[in-house]
mmCIF file of C-alpha atoms and ligand atoms in Angstrom:
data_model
loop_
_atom_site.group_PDB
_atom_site.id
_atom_site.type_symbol
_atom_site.label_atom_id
_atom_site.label_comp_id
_atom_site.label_asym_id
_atom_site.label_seq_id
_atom_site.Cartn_x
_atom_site.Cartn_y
_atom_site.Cartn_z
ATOM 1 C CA UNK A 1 178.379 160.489 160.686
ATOM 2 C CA UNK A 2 181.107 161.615 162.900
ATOM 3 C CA UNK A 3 184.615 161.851 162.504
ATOM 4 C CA UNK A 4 187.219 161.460 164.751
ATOM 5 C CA UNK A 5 191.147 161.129 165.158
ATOM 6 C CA UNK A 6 192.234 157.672 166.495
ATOM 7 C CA UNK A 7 195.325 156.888 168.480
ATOM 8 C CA UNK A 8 195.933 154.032 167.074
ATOM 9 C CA UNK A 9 194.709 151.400 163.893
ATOM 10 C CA UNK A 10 195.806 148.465 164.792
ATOM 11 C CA UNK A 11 194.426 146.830 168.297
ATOM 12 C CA UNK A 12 195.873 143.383 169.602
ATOM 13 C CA UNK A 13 193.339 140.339 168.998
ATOM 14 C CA UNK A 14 191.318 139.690 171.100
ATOM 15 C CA UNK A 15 188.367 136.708 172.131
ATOM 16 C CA UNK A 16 187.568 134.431 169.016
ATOM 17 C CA UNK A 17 189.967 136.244 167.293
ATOM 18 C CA UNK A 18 193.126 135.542 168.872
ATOM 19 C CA UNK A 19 192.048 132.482 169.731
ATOM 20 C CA UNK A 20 191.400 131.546 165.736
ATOM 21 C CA UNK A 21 195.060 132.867 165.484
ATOM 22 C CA UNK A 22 194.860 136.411 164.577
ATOM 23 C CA UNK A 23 197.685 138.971 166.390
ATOM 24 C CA UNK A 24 196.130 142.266 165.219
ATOM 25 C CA UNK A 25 192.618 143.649 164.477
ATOM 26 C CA UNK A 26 191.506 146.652 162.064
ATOM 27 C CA UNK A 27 188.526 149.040 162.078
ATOM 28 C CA UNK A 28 188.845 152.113 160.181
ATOM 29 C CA UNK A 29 184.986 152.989 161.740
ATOM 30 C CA UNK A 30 182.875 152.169 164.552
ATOM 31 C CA UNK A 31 179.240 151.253 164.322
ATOM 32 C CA UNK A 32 177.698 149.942 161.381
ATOM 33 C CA UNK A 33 174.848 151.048 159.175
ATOM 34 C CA UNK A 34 173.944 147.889 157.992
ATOM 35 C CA UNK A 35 172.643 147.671 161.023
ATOM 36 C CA UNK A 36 171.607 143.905 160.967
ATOM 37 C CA UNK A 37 168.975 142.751 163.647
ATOM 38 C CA UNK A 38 171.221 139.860 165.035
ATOM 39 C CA UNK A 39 174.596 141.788 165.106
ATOM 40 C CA UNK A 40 177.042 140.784 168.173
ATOM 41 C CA UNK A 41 179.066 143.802 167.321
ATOM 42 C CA UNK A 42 176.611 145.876 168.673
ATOM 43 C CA UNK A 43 176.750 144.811 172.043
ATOM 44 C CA UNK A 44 181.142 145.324 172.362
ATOM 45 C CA UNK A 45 182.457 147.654 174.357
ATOM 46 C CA UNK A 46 184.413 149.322 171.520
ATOM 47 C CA UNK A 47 180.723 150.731 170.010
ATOM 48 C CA UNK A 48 179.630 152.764 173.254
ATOM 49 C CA UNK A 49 176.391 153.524 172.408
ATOM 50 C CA UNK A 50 173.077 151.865 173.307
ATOM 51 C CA UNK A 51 172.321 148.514 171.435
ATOM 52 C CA UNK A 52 169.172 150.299 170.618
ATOM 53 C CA UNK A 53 170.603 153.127 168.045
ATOM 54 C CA UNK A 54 172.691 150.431 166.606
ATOM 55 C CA UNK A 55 172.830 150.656 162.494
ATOM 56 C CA UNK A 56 171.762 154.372 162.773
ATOM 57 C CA UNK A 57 175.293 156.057 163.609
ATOM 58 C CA UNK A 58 178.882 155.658 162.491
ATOM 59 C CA UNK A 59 181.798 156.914 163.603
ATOM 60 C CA UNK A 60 184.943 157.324 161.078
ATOM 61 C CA UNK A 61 188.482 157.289 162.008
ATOM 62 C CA UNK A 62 189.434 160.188 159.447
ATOM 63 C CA UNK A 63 193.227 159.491 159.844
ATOM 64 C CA UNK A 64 192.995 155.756 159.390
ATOM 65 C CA UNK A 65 194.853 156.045 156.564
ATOM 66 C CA UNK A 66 197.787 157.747 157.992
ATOM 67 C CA UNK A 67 198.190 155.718 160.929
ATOM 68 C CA UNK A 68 197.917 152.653 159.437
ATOM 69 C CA UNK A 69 201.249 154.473 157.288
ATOM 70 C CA UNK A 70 203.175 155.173 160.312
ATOM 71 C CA UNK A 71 201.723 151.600 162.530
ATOM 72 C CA UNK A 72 202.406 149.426 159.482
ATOM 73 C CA UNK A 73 205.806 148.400 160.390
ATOM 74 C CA UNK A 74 204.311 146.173 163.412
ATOM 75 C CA UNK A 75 202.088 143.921 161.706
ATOM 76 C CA UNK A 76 204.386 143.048 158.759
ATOM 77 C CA UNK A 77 203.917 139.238 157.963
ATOM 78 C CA UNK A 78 201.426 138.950 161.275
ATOM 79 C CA UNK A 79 197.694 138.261 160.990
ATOM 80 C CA UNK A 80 195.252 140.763 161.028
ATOM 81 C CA UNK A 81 191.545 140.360 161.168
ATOM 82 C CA UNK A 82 189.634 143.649 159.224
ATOM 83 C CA UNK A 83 187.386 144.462 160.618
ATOM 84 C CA UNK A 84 186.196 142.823 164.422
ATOM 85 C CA UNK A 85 184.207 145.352 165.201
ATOM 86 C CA UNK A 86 181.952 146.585 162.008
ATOM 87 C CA UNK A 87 182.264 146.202 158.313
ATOM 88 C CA UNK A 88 185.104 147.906 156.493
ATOM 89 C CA UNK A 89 182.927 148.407 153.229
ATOM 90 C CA UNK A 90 180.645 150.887 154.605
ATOM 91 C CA UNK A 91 178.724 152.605 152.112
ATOM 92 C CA UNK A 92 180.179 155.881 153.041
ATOM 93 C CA UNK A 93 183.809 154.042 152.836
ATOM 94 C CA UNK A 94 183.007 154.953 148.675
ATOM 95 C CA UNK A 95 183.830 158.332 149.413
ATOM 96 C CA UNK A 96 186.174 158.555 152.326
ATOM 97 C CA UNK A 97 188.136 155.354 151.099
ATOM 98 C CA UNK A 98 189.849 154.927 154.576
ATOM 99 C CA UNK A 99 190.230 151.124 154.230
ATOM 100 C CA UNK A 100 191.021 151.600 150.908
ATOM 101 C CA UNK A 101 194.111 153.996 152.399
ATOM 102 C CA UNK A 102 195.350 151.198 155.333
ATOM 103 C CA UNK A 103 195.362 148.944 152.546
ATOM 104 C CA UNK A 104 197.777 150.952 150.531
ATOM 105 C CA UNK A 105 199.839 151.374 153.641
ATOM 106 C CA UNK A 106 200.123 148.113 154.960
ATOM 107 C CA UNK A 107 200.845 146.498 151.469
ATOM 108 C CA UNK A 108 204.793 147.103 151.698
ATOM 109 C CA UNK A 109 204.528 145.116 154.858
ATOM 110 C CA UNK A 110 202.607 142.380 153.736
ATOM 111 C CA UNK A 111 200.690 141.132 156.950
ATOM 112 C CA UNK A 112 198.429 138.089 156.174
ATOM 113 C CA UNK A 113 195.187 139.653 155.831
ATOM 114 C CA UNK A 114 191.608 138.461 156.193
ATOM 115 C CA UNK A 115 188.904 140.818 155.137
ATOM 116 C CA UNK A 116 185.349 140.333 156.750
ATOM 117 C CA UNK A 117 182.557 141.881 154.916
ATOM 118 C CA UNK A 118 179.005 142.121 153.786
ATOM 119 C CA UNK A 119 179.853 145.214 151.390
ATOM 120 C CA UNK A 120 180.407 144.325 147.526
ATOM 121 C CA UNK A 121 182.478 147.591 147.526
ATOM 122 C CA UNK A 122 185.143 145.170 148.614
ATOM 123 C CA UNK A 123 185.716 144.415 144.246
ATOM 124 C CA UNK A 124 186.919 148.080 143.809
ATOM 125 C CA UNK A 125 189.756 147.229 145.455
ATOM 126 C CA UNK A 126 191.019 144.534 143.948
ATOM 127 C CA UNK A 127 193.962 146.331 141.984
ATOM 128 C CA UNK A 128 195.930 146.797 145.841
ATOM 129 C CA UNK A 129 194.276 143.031 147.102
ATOM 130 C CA UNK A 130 196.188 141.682 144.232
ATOM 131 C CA UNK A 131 199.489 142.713 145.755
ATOM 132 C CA UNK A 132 199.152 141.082 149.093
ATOM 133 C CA UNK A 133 200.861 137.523 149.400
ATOM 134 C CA UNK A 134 198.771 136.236 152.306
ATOM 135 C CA UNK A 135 194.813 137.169 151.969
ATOM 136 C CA UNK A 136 191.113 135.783 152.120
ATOM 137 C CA UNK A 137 188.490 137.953 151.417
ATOM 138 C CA UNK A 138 185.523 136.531 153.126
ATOM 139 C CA UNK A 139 182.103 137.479 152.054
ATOM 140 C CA UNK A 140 179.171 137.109 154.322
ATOM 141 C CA UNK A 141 176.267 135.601 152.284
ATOM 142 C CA UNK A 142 173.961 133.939 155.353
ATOM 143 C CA UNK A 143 170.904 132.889 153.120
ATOM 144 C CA UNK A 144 169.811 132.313 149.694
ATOM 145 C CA UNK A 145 166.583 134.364 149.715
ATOM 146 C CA UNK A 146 166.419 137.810 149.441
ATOM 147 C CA UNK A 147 163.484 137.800 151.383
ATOM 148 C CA UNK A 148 165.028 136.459 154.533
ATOM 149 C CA UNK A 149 167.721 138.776 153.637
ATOM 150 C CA UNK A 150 165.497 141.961 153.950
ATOM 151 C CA UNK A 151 163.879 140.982 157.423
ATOM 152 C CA UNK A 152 167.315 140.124 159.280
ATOM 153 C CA UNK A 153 169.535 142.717 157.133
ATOM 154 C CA UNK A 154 167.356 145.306 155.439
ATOM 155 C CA UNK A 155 170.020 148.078 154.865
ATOM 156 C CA UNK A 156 172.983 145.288 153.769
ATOM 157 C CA UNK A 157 173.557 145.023 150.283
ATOM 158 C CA UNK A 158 171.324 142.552 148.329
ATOM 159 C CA UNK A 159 172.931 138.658 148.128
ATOM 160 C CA UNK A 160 173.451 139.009 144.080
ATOM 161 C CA UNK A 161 175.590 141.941 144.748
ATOM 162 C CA UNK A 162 177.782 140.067 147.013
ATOM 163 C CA UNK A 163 177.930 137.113 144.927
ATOM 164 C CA UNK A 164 179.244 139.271 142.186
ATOM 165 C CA UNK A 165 181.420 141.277 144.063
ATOM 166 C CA UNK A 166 183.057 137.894 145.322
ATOM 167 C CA UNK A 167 183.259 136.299 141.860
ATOM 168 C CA UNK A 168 185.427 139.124 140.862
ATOM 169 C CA UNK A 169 187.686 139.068 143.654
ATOM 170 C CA UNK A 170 188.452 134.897 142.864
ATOM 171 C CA UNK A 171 188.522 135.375 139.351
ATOM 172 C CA UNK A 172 191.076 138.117 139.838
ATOM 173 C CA UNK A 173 193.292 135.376 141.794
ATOM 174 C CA UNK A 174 192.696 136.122 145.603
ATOM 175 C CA UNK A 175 191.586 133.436 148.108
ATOM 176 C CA UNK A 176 188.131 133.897 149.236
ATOM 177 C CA UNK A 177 185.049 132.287 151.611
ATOM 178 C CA UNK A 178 181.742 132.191 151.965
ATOM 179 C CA UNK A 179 180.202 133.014 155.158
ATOM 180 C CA UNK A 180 177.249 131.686 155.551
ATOM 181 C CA UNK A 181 177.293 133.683 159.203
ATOM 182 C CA UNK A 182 175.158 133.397 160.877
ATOM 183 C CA UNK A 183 173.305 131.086 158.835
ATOM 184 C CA UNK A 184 169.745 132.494 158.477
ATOM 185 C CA UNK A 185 166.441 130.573 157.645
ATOM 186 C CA UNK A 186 167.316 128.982 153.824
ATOM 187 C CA UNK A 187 164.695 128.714 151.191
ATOM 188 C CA UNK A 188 165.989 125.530 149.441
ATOM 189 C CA UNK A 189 168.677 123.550 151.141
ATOM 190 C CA UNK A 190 169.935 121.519 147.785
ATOM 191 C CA UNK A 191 169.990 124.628 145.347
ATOM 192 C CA UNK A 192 171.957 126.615 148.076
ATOM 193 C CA UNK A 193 174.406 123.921 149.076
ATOM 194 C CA UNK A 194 175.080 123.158 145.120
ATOM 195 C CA UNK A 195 175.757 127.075 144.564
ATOM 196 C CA UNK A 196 178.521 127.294 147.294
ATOM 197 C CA UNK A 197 179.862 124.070 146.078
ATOM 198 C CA UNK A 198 180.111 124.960 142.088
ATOM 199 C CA UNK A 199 181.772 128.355 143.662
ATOM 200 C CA UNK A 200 184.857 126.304 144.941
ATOM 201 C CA UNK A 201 185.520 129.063 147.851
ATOM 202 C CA UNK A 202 188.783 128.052 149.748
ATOM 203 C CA UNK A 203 186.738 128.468 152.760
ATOM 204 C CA UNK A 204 182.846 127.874 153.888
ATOM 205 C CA UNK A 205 181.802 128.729 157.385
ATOM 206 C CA UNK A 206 178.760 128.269 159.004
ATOM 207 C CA UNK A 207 177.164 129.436 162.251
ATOM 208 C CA UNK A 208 173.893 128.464 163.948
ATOM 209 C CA UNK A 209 172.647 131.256 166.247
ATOM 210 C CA UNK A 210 173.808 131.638 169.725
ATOM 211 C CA UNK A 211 170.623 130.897 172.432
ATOM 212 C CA UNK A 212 171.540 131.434 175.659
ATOM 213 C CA UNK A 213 168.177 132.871 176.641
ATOM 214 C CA UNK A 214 169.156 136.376 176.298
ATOM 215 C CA UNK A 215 172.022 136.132 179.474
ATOM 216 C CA UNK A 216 174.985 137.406 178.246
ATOM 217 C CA UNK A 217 175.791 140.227 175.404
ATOM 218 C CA UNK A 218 176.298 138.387 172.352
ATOM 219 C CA UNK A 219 173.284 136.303 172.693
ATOM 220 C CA UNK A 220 170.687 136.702 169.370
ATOM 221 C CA UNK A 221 168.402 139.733 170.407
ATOM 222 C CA UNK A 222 165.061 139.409 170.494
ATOM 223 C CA UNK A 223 164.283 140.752 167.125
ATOM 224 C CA UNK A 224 166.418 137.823 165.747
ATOM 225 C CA UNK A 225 164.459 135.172 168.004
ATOM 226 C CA UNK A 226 161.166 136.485 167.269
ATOM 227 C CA UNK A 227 161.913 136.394 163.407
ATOM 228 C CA UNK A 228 163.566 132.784 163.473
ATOM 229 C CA UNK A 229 160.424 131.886 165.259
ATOM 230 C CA UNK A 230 158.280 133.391 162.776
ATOM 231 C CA UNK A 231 159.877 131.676 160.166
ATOM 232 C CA UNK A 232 160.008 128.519 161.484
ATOM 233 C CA UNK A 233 163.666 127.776 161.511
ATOM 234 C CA UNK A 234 165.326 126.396 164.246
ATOM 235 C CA UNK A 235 168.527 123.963 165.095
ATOM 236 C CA UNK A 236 167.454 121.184 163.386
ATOM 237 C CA UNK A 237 167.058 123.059 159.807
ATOM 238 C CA UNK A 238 170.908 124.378 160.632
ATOM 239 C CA UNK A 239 171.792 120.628 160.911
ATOM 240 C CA UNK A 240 170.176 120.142 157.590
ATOM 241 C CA UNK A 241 171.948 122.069 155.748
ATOM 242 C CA UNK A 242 175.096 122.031 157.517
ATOM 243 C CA UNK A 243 174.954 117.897 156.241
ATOM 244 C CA UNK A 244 173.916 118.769 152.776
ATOM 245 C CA UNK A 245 176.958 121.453 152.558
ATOM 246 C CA UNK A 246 179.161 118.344 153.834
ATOM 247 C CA UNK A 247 178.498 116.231 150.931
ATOM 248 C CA UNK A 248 180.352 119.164 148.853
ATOM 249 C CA UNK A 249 182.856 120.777 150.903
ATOM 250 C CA UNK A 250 184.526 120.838 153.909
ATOM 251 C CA UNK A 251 182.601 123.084 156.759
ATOM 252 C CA UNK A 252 183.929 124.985 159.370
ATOM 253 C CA UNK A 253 181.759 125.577 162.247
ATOM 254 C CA UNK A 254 181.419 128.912 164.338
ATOM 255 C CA UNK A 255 184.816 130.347 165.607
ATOM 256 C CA UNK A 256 187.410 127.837 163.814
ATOM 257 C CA UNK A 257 185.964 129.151 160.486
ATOM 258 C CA UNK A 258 188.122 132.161 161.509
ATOM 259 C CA UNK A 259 191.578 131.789 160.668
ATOM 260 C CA UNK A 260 194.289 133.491 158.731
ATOM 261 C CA UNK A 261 195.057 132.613 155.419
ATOM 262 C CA UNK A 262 198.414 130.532 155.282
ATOM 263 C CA UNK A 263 201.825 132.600 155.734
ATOM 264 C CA UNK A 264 203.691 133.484 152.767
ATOM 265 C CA UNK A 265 205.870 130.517 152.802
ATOM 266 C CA UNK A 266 203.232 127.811 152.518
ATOM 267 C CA UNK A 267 201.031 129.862 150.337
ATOM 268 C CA UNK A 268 203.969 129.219 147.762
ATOM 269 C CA UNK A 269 204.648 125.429 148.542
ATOM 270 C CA UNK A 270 201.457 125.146 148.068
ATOM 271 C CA UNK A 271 201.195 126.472 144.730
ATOM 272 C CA UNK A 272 204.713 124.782 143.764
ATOM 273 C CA UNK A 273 204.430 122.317 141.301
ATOM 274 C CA UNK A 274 204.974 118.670 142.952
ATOM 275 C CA UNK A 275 206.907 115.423 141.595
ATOM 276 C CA UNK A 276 203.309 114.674 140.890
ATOM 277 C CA UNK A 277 201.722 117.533 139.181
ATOM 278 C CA UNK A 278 205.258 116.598 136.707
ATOM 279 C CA UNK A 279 203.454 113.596 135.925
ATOM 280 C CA UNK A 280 199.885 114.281 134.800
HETATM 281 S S1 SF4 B 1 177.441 144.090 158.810
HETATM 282 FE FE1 SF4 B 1 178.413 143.044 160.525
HETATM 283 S S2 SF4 B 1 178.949 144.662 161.977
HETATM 284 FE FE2 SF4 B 1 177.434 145.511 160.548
HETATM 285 S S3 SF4 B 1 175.464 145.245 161.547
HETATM 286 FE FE3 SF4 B 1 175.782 143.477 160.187
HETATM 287 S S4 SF4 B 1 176.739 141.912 161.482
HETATM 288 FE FE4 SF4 B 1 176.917 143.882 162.560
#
């Protein structure tokens, strides 16, 4: 692990990001030791070394914490996107607690916050998550089989974990989604669709892999491919299960799954009791 001293926390939006809406981006470290064999993330210029190491090296940004203090000011109320360019609940984030730290700085300045993550280590946070008027914690959970889990994402934590993790997040109040991103070969289509359902996440997003033949960066690399086509899973079994999702919630497909939670102002209206809700 290295560390180094950043200029700077917060980066403008960029790509998918801006374009689902987002002004600012977050990354309190670069790389990612999850390391999962389909990442994008590993191909963007931001993580400069070879797609090849990628899930063996992180880099932390030891004074996340204080720049986020002194940076804070210029994201109040604006969307921000943590993290675009890795996870921000790294294992070693336990000990170091940098994104624990921005959050406790950018809390007085209440920007409307989404948190992308595979890490469970998200739930220790909850007591600052609570404070912020305008979040979504969204949880990746891509499959429903462990199995699948280990071949694409060996070193991510298990699905239970996140499961957990995410029921105690929305059970302490916060907004949260489920991620099924990008959706990996599923073991049983029904059971699966009927968990997310019964879970009642404000948001579901799915995401069939890119296949462009290998011709531009964030194309699925070849050990993706080569297990999808071991497997046996293809477009047509994302279609499936895309449908059987639809009879229970509303989907989101690919990049307009990725959008900031509502501002402040309609987060209240929307929890304002109506001339209706007077009536029941
Ligand atoms: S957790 Fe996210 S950033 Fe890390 S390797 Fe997996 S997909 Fe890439």
């Amino acid at each position: 692990m290295e560390l180094i001293e950043s200029r700077s926390i917060f980066s403008p939006a960029t790509g998918y990001i801006r374009r689902g809406g987002f002004e600012w981006t977050c990354n309190p470290y670069l790389g990612c030791t999850f390391g999962c064999a389909y990442c994008y993330a590993a191909f963007l210029p931001q993580n400069r070394r070879p797609p090849e190491v990628w899930g063996r090296w992180i880099t932390a940004k030891k004074n996340a914490a204080g720049l986020a203090q002194k940076q804070a000011p210029k994201i109040a109320g604006q969307p921000v996107y943590m993290s675009s360019v890795t996870d921000p609940y790294q294992p070693i984030e336990r000990g170091l607690m940098l994104t624990r730290g921005i959050l406790e700085a950018i809390r007085p300045h209440q920007p409307r916050l989404t948190i992308q993550t595979r890490g469970p280590l998200v739930s220790r946070d909850i007591d600052v998550l609570k404070d912020f008027r305008s979040l979504r914690v969204n949880m990746s959970i891509p499959t429903d089989s462990d199995r699948v889990r280990q071949q694409f994402e060996p070193k991510a934590p298990p699905l239970e974990k996140r499961w957990e993790a995410l029921r105690q997040v929305k059970d302490a109040g916060i907004p949260v989604g489920v991620c099924v991103t990008p959706t990996l070969p599923i073991e049983n289509v029904d059971t699966f669709a009927r968990r997310i359902a019964e879970f009642k996440p404000d948001v579901v997003v799915c995401q069939d892999f890119h296949d462009a033949g290998g011709r531009f960066g964030a194309d699925t690399g070849v050990t993706a491919r080569d297990l999808l086509a071991g497997i046996g899973w293809g477009p047509a079994d994302y279609r499936r299960f895309v449908n059987r999702l639809r009879h229970s919630v509303t989907v989101f497909e690919g990049e307009t799954g990725f959008f900031p939670p509502p501002t402040i102002e309609s987060a209240v209206a929307a929890t304002a009791p109506t001339l209706f809700d007077d009536y029941v």
